[in-house]
Coordinates of N, CA, C and O and ligand atoms in Angstrom, one line a residue:
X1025 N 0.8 -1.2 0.0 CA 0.0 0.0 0.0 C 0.9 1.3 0.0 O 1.7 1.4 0.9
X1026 N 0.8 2.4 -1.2 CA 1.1 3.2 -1.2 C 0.8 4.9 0.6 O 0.0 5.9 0.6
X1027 N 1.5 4.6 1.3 CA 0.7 5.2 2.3 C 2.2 6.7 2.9 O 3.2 6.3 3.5
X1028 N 2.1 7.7 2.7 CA 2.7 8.5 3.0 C 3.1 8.3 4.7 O 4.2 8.8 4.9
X1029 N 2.6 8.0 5.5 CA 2.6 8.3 6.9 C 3.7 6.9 7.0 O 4.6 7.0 7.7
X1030 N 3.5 5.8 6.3 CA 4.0 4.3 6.5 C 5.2 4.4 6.0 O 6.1 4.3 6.8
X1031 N 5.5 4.8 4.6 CA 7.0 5.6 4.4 C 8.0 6.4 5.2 O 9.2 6.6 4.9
X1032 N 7.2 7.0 6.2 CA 7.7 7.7 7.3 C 8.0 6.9 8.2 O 9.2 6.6 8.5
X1033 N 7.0 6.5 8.9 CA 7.1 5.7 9.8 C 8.6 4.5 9.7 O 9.4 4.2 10.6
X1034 N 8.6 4.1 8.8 CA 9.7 3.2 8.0 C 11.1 3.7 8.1 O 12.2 3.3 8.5
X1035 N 10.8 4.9 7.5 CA 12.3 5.8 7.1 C 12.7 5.9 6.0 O 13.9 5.9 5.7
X1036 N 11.6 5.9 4.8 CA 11.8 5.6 3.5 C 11.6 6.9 3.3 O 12.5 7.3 2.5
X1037 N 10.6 8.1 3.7 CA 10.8 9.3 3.5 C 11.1 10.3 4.7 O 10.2 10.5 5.5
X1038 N 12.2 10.9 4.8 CA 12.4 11.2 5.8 C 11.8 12.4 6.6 O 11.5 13.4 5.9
X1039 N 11.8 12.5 8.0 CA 11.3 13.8 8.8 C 11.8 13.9 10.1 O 12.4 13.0 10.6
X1040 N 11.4 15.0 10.9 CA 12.1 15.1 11.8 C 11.2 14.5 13.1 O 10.1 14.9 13.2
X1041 N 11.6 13.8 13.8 CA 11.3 12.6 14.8 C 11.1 13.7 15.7 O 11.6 14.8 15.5
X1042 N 10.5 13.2 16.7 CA 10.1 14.2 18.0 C 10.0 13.2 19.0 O 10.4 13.5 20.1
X1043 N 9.4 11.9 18.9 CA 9.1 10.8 19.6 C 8.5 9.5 18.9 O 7.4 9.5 18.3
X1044 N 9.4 8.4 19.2 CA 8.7 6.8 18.8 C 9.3 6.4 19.9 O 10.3 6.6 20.6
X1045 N 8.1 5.5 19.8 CA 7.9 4.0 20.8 C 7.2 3.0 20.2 O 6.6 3.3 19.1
X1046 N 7.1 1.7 20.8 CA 6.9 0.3 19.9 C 5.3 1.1 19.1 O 5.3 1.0 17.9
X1047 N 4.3 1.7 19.7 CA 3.1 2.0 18.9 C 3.0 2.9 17.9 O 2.3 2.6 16.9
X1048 N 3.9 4.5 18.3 CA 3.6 5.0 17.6 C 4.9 6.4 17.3 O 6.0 6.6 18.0
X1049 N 4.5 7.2 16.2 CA 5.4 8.0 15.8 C 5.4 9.6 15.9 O 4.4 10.0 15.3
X1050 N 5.8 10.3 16.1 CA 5.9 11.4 16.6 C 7.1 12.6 15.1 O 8.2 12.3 14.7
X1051 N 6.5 13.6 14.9 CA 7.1 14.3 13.7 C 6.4 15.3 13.7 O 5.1 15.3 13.8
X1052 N 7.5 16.8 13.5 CA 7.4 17.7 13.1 C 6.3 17.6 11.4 O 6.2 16.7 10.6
X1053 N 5.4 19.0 11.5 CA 4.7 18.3 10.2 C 5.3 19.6 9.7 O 5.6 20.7 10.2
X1054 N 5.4 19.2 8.2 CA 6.5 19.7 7.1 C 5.9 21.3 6.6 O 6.5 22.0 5.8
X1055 N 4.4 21.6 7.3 CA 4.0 23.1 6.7 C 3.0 23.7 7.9 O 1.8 23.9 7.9
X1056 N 3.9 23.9 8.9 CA 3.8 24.2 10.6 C 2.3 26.0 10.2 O 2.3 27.0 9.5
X1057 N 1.6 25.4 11.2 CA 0.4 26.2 10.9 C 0.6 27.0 12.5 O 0.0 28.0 13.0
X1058 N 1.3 26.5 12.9 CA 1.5 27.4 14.7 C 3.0 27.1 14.6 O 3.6 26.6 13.6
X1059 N 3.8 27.7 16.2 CA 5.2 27.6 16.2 C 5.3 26.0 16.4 O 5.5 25.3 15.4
X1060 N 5.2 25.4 17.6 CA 4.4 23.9 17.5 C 3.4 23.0 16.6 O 2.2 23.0 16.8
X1061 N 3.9 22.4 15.8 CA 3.1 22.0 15.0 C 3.5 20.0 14.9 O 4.1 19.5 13.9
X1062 N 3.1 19.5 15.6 CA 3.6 18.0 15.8 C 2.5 17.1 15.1 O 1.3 17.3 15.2
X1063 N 3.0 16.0 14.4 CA 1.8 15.1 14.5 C 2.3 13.7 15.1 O 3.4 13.3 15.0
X1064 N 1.5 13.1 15.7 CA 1.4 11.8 16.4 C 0.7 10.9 15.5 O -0.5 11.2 15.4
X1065 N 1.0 9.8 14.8 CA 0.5 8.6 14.4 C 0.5 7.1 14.5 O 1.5 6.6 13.9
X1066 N 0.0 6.6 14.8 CA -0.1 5.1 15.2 C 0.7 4.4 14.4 O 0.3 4.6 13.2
X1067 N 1.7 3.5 14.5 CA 2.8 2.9 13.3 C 1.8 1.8 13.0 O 1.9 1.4 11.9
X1068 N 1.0 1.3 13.5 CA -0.1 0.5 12.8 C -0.9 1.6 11.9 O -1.2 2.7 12.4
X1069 N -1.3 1.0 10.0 CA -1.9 1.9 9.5 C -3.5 1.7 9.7 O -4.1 0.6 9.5
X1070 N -3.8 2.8 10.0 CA -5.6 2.7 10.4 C -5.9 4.1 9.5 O -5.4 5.1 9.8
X1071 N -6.5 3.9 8.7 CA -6.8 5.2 7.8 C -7.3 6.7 8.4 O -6.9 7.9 8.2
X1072 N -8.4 6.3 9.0 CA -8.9 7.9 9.6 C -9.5 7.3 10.9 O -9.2 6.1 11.2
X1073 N -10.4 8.0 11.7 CA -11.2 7.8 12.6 C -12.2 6.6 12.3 O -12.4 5.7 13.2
X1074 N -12.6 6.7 11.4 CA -13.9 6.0 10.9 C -13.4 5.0 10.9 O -14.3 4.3 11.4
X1075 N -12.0 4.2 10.6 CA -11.7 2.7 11.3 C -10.9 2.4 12.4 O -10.0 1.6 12.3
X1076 N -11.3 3.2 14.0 CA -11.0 3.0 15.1 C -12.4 2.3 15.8 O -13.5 2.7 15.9
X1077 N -11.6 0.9 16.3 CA -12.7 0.0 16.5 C -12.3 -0.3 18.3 O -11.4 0.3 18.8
X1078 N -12.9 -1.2 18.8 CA -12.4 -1.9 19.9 C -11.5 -2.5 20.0 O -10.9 -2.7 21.1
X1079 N -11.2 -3.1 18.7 CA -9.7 -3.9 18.7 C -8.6 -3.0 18.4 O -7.5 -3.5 18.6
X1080 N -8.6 -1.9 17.9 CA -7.7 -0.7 17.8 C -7.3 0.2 18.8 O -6.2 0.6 19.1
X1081 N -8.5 0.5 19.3 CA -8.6 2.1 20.1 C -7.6 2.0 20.8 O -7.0 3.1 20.7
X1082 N -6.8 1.2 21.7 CA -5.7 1.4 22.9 C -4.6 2.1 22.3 O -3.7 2.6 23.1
X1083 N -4.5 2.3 20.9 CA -3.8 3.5 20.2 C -4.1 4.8 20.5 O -3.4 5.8 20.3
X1084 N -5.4 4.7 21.0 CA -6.0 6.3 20.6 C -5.4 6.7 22.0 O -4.5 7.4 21.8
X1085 N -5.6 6.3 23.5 CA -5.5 6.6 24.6 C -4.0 7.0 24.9 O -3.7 7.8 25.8
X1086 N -3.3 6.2 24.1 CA -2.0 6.2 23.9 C -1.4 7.3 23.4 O -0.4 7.8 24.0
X1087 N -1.8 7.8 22.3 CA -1.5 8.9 21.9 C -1.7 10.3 22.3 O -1.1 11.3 22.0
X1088 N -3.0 10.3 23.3 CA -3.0 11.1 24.2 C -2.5 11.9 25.6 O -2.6 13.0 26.2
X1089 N -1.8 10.2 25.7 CA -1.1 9.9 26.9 C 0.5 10.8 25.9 O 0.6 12.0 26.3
X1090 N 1.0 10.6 25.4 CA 2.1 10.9 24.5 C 1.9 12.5 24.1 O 2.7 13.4 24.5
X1091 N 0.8 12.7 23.5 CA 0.4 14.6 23.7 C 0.2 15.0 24.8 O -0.5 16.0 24.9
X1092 N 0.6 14.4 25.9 CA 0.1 15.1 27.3 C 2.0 15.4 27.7 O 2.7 16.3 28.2
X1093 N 2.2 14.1 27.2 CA 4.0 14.2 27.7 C 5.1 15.4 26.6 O 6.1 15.8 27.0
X1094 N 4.4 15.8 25.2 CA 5.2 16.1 24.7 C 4.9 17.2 24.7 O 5.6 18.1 24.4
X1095 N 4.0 17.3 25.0 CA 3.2 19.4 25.6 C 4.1 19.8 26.4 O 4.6 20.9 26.3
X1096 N 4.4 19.0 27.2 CA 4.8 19.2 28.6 C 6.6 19.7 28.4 O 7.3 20.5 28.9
X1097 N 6.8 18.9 27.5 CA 8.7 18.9 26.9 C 8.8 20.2 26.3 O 9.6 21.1 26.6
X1098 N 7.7 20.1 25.2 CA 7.7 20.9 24.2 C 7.3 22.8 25.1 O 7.4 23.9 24.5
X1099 N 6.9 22.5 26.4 CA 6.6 24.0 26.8 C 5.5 24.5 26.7 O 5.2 25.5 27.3
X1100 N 4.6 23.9 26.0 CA 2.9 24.4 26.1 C 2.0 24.2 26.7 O 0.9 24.6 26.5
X1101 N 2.4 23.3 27.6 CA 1.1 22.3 28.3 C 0.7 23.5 29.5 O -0.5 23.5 30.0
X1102 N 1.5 24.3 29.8 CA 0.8 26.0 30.5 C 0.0 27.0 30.0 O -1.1 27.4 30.4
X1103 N 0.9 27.3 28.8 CA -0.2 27.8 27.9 C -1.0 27.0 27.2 O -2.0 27.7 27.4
X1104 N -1.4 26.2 26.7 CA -2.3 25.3 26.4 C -1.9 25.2 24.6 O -1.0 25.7 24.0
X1105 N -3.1 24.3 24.0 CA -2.7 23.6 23.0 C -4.0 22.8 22.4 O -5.0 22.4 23.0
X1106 N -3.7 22.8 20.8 CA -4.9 21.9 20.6 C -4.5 20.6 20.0 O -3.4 20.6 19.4
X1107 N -5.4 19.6 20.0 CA -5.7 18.2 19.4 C -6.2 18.1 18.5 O -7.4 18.3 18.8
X1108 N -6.1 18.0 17.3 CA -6.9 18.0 15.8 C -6.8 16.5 15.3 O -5.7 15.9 15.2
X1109 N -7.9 15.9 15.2 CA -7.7 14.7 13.9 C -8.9 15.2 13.0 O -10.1 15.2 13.4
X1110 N -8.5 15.6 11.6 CA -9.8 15.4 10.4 C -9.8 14.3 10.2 O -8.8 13.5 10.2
X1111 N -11.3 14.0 9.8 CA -11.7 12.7 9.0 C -12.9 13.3 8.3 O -13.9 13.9 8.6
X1112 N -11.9 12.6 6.7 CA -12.8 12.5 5.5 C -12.3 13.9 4.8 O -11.3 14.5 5.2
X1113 N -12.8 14.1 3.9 CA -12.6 15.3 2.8 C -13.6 16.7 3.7 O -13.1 17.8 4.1
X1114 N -15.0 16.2 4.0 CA -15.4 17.7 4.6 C -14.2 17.8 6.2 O -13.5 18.8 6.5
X1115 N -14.3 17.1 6.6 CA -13.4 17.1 7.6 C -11.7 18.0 7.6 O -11.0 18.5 8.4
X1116 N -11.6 17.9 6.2 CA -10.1 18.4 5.9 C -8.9 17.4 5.6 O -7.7 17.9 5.4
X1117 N -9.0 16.1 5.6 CA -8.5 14.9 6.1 C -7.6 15.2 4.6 O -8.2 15.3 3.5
X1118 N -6.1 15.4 4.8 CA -5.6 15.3 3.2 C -4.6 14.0 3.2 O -4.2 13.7 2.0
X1119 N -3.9 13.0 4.5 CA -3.7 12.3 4.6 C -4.4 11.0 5.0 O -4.9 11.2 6.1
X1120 N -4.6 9.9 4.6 CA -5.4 9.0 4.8 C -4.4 8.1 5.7 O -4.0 7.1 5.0
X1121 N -4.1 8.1 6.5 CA -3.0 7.6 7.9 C -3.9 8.1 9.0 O -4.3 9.2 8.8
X1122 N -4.4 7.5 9.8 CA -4.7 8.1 11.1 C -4.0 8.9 11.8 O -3.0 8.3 12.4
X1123 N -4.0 10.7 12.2 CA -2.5 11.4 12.6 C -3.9 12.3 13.6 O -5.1 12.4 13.6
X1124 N -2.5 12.9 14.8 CA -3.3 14.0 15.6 C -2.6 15.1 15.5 O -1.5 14.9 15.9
X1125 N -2.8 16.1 15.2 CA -2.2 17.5 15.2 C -1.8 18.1 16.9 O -2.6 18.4 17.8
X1126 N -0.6 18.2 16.9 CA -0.8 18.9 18.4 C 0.0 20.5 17.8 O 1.1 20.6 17.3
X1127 N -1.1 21.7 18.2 CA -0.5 23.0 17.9 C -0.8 23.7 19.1 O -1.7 23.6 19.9
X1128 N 0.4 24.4 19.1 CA 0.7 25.1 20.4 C 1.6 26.0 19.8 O 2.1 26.0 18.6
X1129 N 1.5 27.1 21.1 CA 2.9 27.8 21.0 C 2.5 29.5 20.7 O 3.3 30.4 20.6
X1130 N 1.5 29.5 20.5 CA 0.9 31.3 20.1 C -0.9 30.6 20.6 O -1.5 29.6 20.7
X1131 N -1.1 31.6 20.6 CA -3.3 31.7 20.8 C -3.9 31.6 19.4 O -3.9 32.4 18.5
X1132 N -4.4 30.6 19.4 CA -5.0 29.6 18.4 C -6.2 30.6 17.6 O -6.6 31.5 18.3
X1133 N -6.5 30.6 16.9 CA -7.6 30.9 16.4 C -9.0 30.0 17.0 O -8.9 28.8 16.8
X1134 N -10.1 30.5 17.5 CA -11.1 29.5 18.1 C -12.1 29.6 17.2 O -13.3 29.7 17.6
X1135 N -11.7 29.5 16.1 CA -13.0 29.2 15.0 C -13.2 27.9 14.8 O -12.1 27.4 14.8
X1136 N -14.1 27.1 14.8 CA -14.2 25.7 15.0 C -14.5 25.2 13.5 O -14.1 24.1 13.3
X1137 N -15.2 25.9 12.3 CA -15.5 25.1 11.4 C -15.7 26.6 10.7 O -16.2 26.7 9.5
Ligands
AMP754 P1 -4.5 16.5 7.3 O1 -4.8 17.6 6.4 O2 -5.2 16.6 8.6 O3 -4.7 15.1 6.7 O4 -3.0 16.6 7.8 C1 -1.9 16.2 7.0 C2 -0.7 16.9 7.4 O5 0.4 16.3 7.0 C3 -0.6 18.4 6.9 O6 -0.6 19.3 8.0 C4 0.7 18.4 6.1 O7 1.4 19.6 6.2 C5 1.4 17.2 6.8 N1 2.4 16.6 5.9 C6 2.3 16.2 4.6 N2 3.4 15.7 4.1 C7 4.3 15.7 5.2 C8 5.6 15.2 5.3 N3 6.3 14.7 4.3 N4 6.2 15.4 6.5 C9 5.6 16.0 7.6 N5 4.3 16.4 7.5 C10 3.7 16.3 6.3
ZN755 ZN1 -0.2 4.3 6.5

């Protein structure tokens, strides 16, 4: 499967690592929309939201546990931060990898949609 995030994950295309462990992968994302701009993705490929099941999800908890720790490294977990995952095209979703946005680092825009 041709999968952008799994190339990464691998080391076939490269980026800048922030954090891995056996589940999952941690990277600067390559067109930073805040000063902080990280994504977290599960090295198992699960496409979007829409295929996180019961036999998956202990990824999901995981990854939160992991944006709780890298806020905290990274310096924003005072000032605060947000968690993004799109799914689907209305959603914004332009990678089909399951990924979470952690942005921090300046006052967000609170427009929601
Ligand atoms: P989304 O639009 O929610 O699917 O997010 C995909 C994100 O992946 C975007 O913020 C892109 O800037 C980011 N991205 C795309 N290609 C790369 C890459 N090679 N390295 C790091 N981030 C990337
Ligand atoms: Zn993938």
């Amino acid at each position: 499967m041709d999968c952008l995030f799994c190339s990464i994950i691998k080391g076939d295309i490269p980026s800048t690592k922030v954090y891995e462990d056996e589940t999952v992968y941690a990277f600067k994302d390559i067109n930073p929309m805040a000063p902080v701009h990280i994504l977290i993705v599960p090295k198992q490929h699960i496409s979007s939201i829409n295929d996180v099941t019961e036999e998956n999800s202990a990824v999901i908890s995981h990854i939160y546990e992991v944006a709780a720790m890298l806020a905290k490294e990274l310096g924003i977990s005072e000032s605060g931060y947000r968690v993004v995952s799109n799914c689907g095209a209305d959603g914004g979703q332009t990678v089909f990898h399951l990924h979470f946005h952690i942005l921090g680092g300046k006052k967000l825009n609170v427009t929601m949609c």
